[in-house]
Coordinates of C-alpha atoms and ligand atoms in Angstrom, one line a residue:
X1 CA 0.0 0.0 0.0
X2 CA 2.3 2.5 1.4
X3 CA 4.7 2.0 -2.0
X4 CA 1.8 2.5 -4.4
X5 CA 1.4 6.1 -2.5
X6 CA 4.7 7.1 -4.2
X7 CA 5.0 9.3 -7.4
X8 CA 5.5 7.2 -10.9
X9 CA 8.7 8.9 -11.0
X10 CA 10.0 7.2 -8.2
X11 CA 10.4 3.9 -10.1
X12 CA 12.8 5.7 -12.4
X13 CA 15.5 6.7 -9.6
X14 CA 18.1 4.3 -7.8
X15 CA 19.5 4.9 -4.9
X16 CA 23.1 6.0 -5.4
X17 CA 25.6 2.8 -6.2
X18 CA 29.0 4.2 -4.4
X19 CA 26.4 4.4 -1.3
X20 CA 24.6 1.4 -1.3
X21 CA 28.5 -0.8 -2.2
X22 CA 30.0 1.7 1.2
X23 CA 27.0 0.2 3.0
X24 CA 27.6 -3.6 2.1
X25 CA 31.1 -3.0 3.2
X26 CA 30.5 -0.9 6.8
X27 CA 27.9 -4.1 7.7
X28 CA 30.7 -7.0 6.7
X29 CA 33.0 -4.5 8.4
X30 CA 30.6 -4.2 11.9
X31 CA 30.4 -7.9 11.7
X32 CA 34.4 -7.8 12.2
X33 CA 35.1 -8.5 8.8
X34 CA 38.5 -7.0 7.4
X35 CA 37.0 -4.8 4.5
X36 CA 38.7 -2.5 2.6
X37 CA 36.4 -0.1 1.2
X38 CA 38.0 1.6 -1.9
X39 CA 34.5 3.2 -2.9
X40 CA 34.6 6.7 -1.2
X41 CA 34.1 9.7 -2.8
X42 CA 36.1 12.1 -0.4
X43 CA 39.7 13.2 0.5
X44 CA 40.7 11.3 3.8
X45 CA 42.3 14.5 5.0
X46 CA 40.8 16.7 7.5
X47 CA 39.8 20.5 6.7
X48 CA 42.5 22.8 7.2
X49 CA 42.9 24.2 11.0
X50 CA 42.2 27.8 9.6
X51 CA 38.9 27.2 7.8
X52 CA 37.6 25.3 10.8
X53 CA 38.8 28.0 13.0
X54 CA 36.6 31.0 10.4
X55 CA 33.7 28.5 11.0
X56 CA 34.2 28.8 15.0
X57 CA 34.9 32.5 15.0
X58 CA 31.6 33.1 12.1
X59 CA 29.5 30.8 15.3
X60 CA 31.0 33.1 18.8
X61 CA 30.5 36.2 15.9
X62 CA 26.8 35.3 15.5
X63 CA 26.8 34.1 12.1
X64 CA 23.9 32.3 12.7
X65 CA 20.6 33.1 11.2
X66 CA 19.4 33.1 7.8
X67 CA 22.0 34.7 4.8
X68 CA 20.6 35.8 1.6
X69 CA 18.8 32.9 -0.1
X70 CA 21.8 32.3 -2.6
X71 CA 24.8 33.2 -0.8
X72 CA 26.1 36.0 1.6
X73 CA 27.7 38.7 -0.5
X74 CA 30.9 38.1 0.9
X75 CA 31.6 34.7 -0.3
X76 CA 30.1 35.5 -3.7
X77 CA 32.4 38.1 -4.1
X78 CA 35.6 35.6 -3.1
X79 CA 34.1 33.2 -5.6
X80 CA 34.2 36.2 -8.1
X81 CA 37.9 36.7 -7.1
X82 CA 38.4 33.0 -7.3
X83 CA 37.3 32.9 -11.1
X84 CA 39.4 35.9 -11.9
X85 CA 42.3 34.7 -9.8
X86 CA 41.8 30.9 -11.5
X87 CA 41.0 31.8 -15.0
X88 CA 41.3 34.6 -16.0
X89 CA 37.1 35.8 -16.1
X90 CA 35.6 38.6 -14.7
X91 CA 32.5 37.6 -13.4
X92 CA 29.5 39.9 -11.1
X93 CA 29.3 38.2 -8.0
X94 CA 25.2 38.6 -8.8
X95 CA 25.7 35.8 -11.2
X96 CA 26.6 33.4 -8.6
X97 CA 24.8 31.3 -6.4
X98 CA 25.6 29.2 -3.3
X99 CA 24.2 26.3 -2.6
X100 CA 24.2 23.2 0.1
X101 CA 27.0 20.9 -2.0
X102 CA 27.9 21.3 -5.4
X103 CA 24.5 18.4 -5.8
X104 CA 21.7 21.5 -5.2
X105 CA 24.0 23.4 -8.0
X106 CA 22.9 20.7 -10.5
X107 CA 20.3 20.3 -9.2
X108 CA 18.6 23.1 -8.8
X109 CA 19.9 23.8 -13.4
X110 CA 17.7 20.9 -14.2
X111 CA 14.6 21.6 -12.2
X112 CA 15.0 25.2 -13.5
X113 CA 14.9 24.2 -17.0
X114 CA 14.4 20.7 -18.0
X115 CA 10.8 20.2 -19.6
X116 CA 8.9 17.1 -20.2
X117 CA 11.1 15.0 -23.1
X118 CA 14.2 17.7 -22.9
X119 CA 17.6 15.6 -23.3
X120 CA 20.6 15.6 -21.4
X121 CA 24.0 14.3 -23.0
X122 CA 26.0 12.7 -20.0
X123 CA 29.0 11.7 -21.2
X124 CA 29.7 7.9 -20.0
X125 CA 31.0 7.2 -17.9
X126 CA 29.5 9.3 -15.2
X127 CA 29.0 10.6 -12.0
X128 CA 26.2 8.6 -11.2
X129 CA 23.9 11.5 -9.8
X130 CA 23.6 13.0 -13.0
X131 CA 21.1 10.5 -14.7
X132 CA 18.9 10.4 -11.4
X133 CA 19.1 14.0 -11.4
X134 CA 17.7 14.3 -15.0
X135 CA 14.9 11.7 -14.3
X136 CA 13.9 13.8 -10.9
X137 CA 13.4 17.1 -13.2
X138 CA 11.6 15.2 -15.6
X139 CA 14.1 15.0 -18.6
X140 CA 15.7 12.2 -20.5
X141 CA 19.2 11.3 -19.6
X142 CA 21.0 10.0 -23.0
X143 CA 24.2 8.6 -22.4
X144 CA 27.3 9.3 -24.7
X145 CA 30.0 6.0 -24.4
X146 CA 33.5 7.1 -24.4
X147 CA 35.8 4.3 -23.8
X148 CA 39.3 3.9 -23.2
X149 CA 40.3 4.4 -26.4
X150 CA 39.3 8.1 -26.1
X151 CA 40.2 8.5 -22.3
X152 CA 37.0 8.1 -21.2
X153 CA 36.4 11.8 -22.4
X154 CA 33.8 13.3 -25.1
X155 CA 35.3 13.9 -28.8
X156 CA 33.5 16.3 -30.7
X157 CA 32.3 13.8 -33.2
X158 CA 30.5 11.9 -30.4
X159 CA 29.0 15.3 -29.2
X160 CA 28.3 16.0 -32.9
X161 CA 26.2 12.7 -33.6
X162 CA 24.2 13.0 -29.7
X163 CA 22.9 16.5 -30.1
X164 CA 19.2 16.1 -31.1
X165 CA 17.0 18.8 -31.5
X166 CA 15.3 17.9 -28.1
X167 CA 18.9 18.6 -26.4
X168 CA 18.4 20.9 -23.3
X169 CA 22.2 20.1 -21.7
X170 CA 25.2 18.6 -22.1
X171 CA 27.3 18.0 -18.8
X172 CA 31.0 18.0 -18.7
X173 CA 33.1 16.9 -15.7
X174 CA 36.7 17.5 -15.6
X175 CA 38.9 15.9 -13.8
X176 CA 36.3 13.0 -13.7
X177 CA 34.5 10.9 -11.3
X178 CA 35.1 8.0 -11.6
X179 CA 37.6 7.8 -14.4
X180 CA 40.3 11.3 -12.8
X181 CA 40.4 12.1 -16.7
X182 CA 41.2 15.7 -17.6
X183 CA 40.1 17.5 -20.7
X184 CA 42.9 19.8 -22.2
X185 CA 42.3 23.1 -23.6
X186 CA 42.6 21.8 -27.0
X187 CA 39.9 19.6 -26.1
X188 CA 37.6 22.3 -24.8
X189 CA 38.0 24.0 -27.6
X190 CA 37.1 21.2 -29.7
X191 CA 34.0 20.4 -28.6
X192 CA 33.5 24.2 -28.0
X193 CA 33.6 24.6 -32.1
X194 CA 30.6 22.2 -32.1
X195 CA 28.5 23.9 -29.2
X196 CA 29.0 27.0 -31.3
X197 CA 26.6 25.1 -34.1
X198 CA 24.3 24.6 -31.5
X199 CA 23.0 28.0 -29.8
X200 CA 20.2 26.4 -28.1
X201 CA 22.2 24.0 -26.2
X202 CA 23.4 24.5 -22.7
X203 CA 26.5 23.3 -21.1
X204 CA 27.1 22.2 -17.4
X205 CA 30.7 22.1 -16.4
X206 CA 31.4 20.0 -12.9
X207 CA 34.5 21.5 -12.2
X208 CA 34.6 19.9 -8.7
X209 CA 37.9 18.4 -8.8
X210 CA 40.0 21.0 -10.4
X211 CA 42.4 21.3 -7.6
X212 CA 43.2 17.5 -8.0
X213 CA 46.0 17.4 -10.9
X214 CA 48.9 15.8 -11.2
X215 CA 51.8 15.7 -14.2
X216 CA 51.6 19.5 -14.2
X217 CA 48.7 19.3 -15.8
X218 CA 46.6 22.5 -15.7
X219 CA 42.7 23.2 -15.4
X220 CA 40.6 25.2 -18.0
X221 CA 37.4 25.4 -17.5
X222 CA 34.7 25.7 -20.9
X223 CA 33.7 29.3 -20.3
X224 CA 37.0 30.5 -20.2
X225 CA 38.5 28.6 -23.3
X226 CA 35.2 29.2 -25.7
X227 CA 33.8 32.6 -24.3
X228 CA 31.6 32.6 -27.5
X229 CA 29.6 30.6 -25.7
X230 CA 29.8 31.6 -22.1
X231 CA 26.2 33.0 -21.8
X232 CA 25.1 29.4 -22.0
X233 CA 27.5 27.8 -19.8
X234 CA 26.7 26.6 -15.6
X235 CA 30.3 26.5 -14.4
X236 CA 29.6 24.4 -11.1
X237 CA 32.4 23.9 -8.1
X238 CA 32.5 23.8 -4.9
X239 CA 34.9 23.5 -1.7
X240 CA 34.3 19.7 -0.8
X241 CA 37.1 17.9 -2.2
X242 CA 39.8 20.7 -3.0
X243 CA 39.0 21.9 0.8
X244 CA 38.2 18.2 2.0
X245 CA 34.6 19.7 3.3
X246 CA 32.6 17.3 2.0
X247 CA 30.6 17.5 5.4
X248 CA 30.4 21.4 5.0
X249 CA 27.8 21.3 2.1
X250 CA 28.9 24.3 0.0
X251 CA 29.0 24.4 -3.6
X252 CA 28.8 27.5 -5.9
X253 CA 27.6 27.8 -9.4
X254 CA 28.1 30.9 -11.6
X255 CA 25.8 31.2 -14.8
X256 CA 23.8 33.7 -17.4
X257 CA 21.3 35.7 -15.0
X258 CA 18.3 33.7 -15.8
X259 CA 19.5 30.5 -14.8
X260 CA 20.9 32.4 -11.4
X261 CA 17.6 34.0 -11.1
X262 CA 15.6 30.6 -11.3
X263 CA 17.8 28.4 -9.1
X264 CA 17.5 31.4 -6.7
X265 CA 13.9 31.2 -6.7
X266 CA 13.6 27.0 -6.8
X267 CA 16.4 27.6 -3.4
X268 CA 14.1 30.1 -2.1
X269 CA 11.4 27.6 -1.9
X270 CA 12.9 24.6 -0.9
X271 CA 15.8 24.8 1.2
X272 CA 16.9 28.5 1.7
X273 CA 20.5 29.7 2.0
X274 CA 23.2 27.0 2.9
X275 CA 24.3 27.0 6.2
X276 CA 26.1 30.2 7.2
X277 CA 28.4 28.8 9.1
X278 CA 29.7 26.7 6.4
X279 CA 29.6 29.8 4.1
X280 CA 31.9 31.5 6.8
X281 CA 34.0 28.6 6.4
X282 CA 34.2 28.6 2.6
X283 CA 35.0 32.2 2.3
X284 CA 38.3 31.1 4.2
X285 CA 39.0 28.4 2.2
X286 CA 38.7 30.5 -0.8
X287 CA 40.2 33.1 0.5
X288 CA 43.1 31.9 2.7
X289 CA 46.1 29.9 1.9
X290 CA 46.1 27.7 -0.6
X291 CA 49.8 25.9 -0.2
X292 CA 48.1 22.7 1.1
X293 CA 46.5 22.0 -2.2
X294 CA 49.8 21.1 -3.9
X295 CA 51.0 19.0 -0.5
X296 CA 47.6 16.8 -1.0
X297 CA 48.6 16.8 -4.6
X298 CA 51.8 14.7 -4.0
X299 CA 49.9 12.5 -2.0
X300 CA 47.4 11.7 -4.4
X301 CA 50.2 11.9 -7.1
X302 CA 51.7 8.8 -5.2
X303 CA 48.8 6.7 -4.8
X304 CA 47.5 6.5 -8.3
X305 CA 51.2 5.9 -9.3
X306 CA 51.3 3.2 -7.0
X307 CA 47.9 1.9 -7.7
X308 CA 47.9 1.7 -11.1
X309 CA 51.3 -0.4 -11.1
X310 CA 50.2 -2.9 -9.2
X311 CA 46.6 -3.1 -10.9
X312 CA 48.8 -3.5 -14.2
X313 CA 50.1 -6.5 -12.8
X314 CA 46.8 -8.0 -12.0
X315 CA 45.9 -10.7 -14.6
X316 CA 42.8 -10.0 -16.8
X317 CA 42.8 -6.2 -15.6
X318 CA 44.0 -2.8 -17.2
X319 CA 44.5 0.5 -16.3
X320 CA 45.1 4.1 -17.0
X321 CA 46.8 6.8 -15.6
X322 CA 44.4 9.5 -15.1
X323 CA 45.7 13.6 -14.5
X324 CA 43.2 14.1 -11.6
X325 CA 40.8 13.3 -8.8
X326 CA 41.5 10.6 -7.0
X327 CA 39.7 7.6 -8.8
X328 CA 41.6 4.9 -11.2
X329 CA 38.9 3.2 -13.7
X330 CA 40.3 -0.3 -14.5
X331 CA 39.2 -2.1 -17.6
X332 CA 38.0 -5.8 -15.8
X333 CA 37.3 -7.4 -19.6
X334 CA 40.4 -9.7 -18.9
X335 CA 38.4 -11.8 -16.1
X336 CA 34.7 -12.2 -17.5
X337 CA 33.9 -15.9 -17.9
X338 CA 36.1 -16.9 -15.6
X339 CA 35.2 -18.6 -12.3
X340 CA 36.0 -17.7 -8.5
X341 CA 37.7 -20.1 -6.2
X342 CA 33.7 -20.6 -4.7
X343 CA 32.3 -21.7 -7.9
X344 CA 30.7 -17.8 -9.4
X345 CA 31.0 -17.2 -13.0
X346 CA 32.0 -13.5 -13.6
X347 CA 30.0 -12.5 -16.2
X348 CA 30.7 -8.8 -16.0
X349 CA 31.7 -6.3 -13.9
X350 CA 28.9 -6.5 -11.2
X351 CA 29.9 -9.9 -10.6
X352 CA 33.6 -8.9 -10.4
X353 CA 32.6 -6.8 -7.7
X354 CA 30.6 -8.7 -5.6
X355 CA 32.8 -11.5 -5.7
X356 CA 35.7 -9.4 -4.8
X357 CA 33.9 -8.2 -1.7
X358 CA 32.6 -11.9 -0.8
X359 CA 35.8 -13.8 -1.4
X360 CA 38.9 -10.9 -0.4
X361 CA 37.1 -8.5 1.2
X362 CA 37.5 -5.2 -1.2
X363 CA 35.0 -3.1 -2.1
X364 CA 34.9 -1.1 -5.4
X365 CA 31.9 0.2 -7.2
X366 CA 31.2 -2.0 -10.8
X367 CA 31.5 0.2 -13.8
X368 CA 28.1 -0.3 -14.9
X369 CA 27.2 2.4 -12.2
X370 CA 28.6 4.7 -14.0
X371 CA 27.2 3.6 -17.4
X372 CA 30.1 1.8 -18.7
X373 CA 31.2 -1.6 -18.3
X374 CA 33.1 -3.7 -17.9
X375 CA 35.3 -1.5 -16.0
X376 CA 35.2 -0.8 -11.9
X377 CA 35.9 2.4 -10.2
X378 CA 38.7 2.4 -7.4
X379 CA 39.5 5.1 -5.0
X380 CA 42.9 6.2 -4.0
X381 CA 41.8 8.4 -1.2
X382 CA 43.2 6.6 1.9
X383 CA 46.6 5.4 3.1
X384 CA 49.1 3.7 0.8
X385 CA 49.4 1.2 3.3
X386 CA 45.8 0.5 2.7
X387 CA 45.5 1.0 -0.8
X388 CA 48.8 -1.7 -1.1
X389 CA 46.7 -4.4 0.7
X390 CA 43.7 -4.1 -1.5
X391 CA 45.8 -4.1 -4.4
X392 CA 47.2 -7.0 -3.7
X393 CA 44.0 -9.0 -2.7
X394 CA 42.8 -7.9 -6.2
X395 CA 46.0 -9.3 -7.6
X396 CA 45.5 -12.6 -5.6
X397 CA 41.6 -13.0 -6.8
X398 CA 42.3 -12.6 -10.4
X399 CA 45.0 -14.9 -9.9
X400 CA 43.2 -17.5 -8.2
X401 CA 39.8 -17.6 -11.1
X402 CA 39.8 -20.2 -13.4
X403 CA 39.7 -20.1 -17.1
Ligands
PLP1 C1 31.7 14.9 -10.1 C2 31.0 15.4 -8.9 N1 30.3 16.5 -9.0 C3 29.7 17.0 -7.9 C4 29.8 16.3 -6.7 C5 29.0 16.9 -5.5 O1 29.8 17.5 -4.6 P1 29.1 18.0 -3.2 O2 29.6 17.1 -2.1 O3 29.7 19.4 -3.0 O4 27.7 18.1 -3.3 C6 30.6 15.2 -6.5 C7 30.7 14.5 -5.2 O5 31.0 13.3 -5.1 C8 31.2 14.7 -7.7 O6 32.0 13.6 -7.6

């Protein structure tokens, strides 16, 4: 009864993957399992001393009651300063919003526009919000494939053959989740050429991980390379994993002043302004010293060296090595059909993954989560003593399935 109360759209969204393969793991774990959960989506660093001190100082100051719906003018204009400082754009901090995570960013696009049939190209794979997150506004979520053989990143002729004239958005997330692929300028540019064709097509730009680079690789952000067609581009970011304040709920999203206006309004009636504490906080992260950034770098820079090595040397699996983030997106193809040491047939990557957990005790998200297999998604944000266990329980499963 109480299921048949729930609106039809219901039966189109899943419950988040990465959550639901963290919570298989934490109950083997609270049974006294030895787990290793590789599936986290968040630095394992602690926010820096100074930005928990401005949220401290914003509380004993009375920061406490309601801020303007979409951000307090101060943080709006350090995230102005931010995309000056960053990339070069002069931006009005009126044009900016703040939100509760870089999720009521997106979110709050796609309710504001998306209209019953509209399209969304998600380049695949994905975050896997996105999709849900199309489905909840009432759109269509049409997946582009880009394999390994691109980088797991959008070419302009895929972008050329998706666009339809029902296309409402195309997202773009650099450095990726899951994959840590990074699109170059050239590559902006590329597919901004295309987007030029197609003036009634908006782009959304995650831009969550841009501090995460490694290789020297810099950041460009869409709006910045192709300014053509900045008046249709939703450059979204936010503090949570550059400022490892995932907990602190504060992204930002700067746009044309339509879109600004209308995710103002939708945050006006739903949730209000973010918590202005956490605002407090993020105006010290953007604002304060930076240097930790590139110290977390060489951290990251060291896992995903280490980690891809020793997946290389796991039989039946390959892997890249991505610029950013901190996820690694190993190709499993080299293990389907074989069989685990308790009689499963892995059959794709879902298997792969559940067996993994069952027989060694590692949990990874299966590719098809992020809509495409056979691939999973590993990440490298905890200890390399850690990380060196699990890869070598991956290393001992593969090697122990039969042909
Ligand atoms: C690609 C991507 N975009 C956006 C987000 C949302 O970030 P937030 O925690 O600020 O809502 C995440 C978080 O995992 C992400 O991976």
């Amino acid at each position: 009864m109480s299921a048949a109360l729930l609106s039809p759209r219901m039966s189109l969204v899943k419950p988040s993957p990465t959550l639901a393969i963290t919570d298989n793991a934490k109950a083997l774990k609270a049974k006294g399992m030895d787990v290793i959960a590789l599936a986290q989506g968040e630095p394992d660093m602690d926010t820096p001393a100074n930005i928990c001190e401005a949220a401290i100082k914003a509380i004993r100051g009375g920061q406490t009651r309601y801020t303007a719906v979409n951000g307090t003018v101060e943080l709006k204009r350090a995230i102005a300063r931010k995309f000056l400082r960053d990339h070069g754009m002069t931006i009005a901090p009126d044009d900016v919003i703040v939100c509760t995570g870089g999720k009521q960013v997106l979110f709050n696009a796609l309710v504001a526009t998306i209209g019953e049939g509209d399209e969304v190209l998600i380049p695949a794979p994905y975050w896997v919000s996105y999709p849900d997150m199309v489905v909840l506004a009432g759109g269509k979520s049409v997946s582009v494939e880009c394999d390994a053989t691109v980088d797991f990143k959008l070419t302009p002729e895929l972008l050329a053959k998706a666009i339809t004239p029902r296309t409402k958005w195309l997202i773009l997330n650099s450095p990726s989740n899951p994959t840590g692929s990074v699109y170059t300028e050239g590559d902006l540019k590329a597919l901004g050429q295309v987007l030029i064709a197609h003036p009634n097509v908006l782009v959304m730009v995650d831009d969550m991980y841009e501090k995460l680079l490694f290789d020297g690789a810099k950041f460009f952000t869409l709006a910045q390379v192709v300014p053509e067609i900045a008046d249709r581009v939703l450059t979204v970011n936010g503090v949570s994993k550059a400022y490892c304040m995932t907990g602190w709920r504060i992204g930002y999203g700067h746009g044309p002043s339509w879109l600004i206006g209308a995710m103002s309004a939708i945050q006006s009636q739903s949730t209000s302004n973010p918590s202005s504490i956490s605002q407090a906080a993020a105006l010290e992260a953007l604002d304060g010293p930076q240097d930790f950034i590139a110290a977390h770098n060489v951290i990251f820079e060291r896992r995903r060296d280490m980690v891809v090595k020793l997946l290389n040397e796991c039989e039946g699996i390959t892997c890249l090595k991505p610029q950013g983030a901190f996820y690694v997106y190993p190709s499993c193809a080299g293990v389907l059909g074989k069989t685990t040491p308790k009689g499963v047939k892995i059959n794709s990557d879902f298997d792969f993954a559940n067996a993994l957990l069952d027989e060694k005790l590692v949990a990874v998200v299966p590719g098809s989560a992020f809509g495409l297999a056979p691939y999973f998604r590993i990440s490298y944000a905890t200890s390399d003593d850690i990380l060196k266990d699990a890869c070598q329980r991956i290393k001992a499963f593969c090697a122990s399935l039969m042909a």
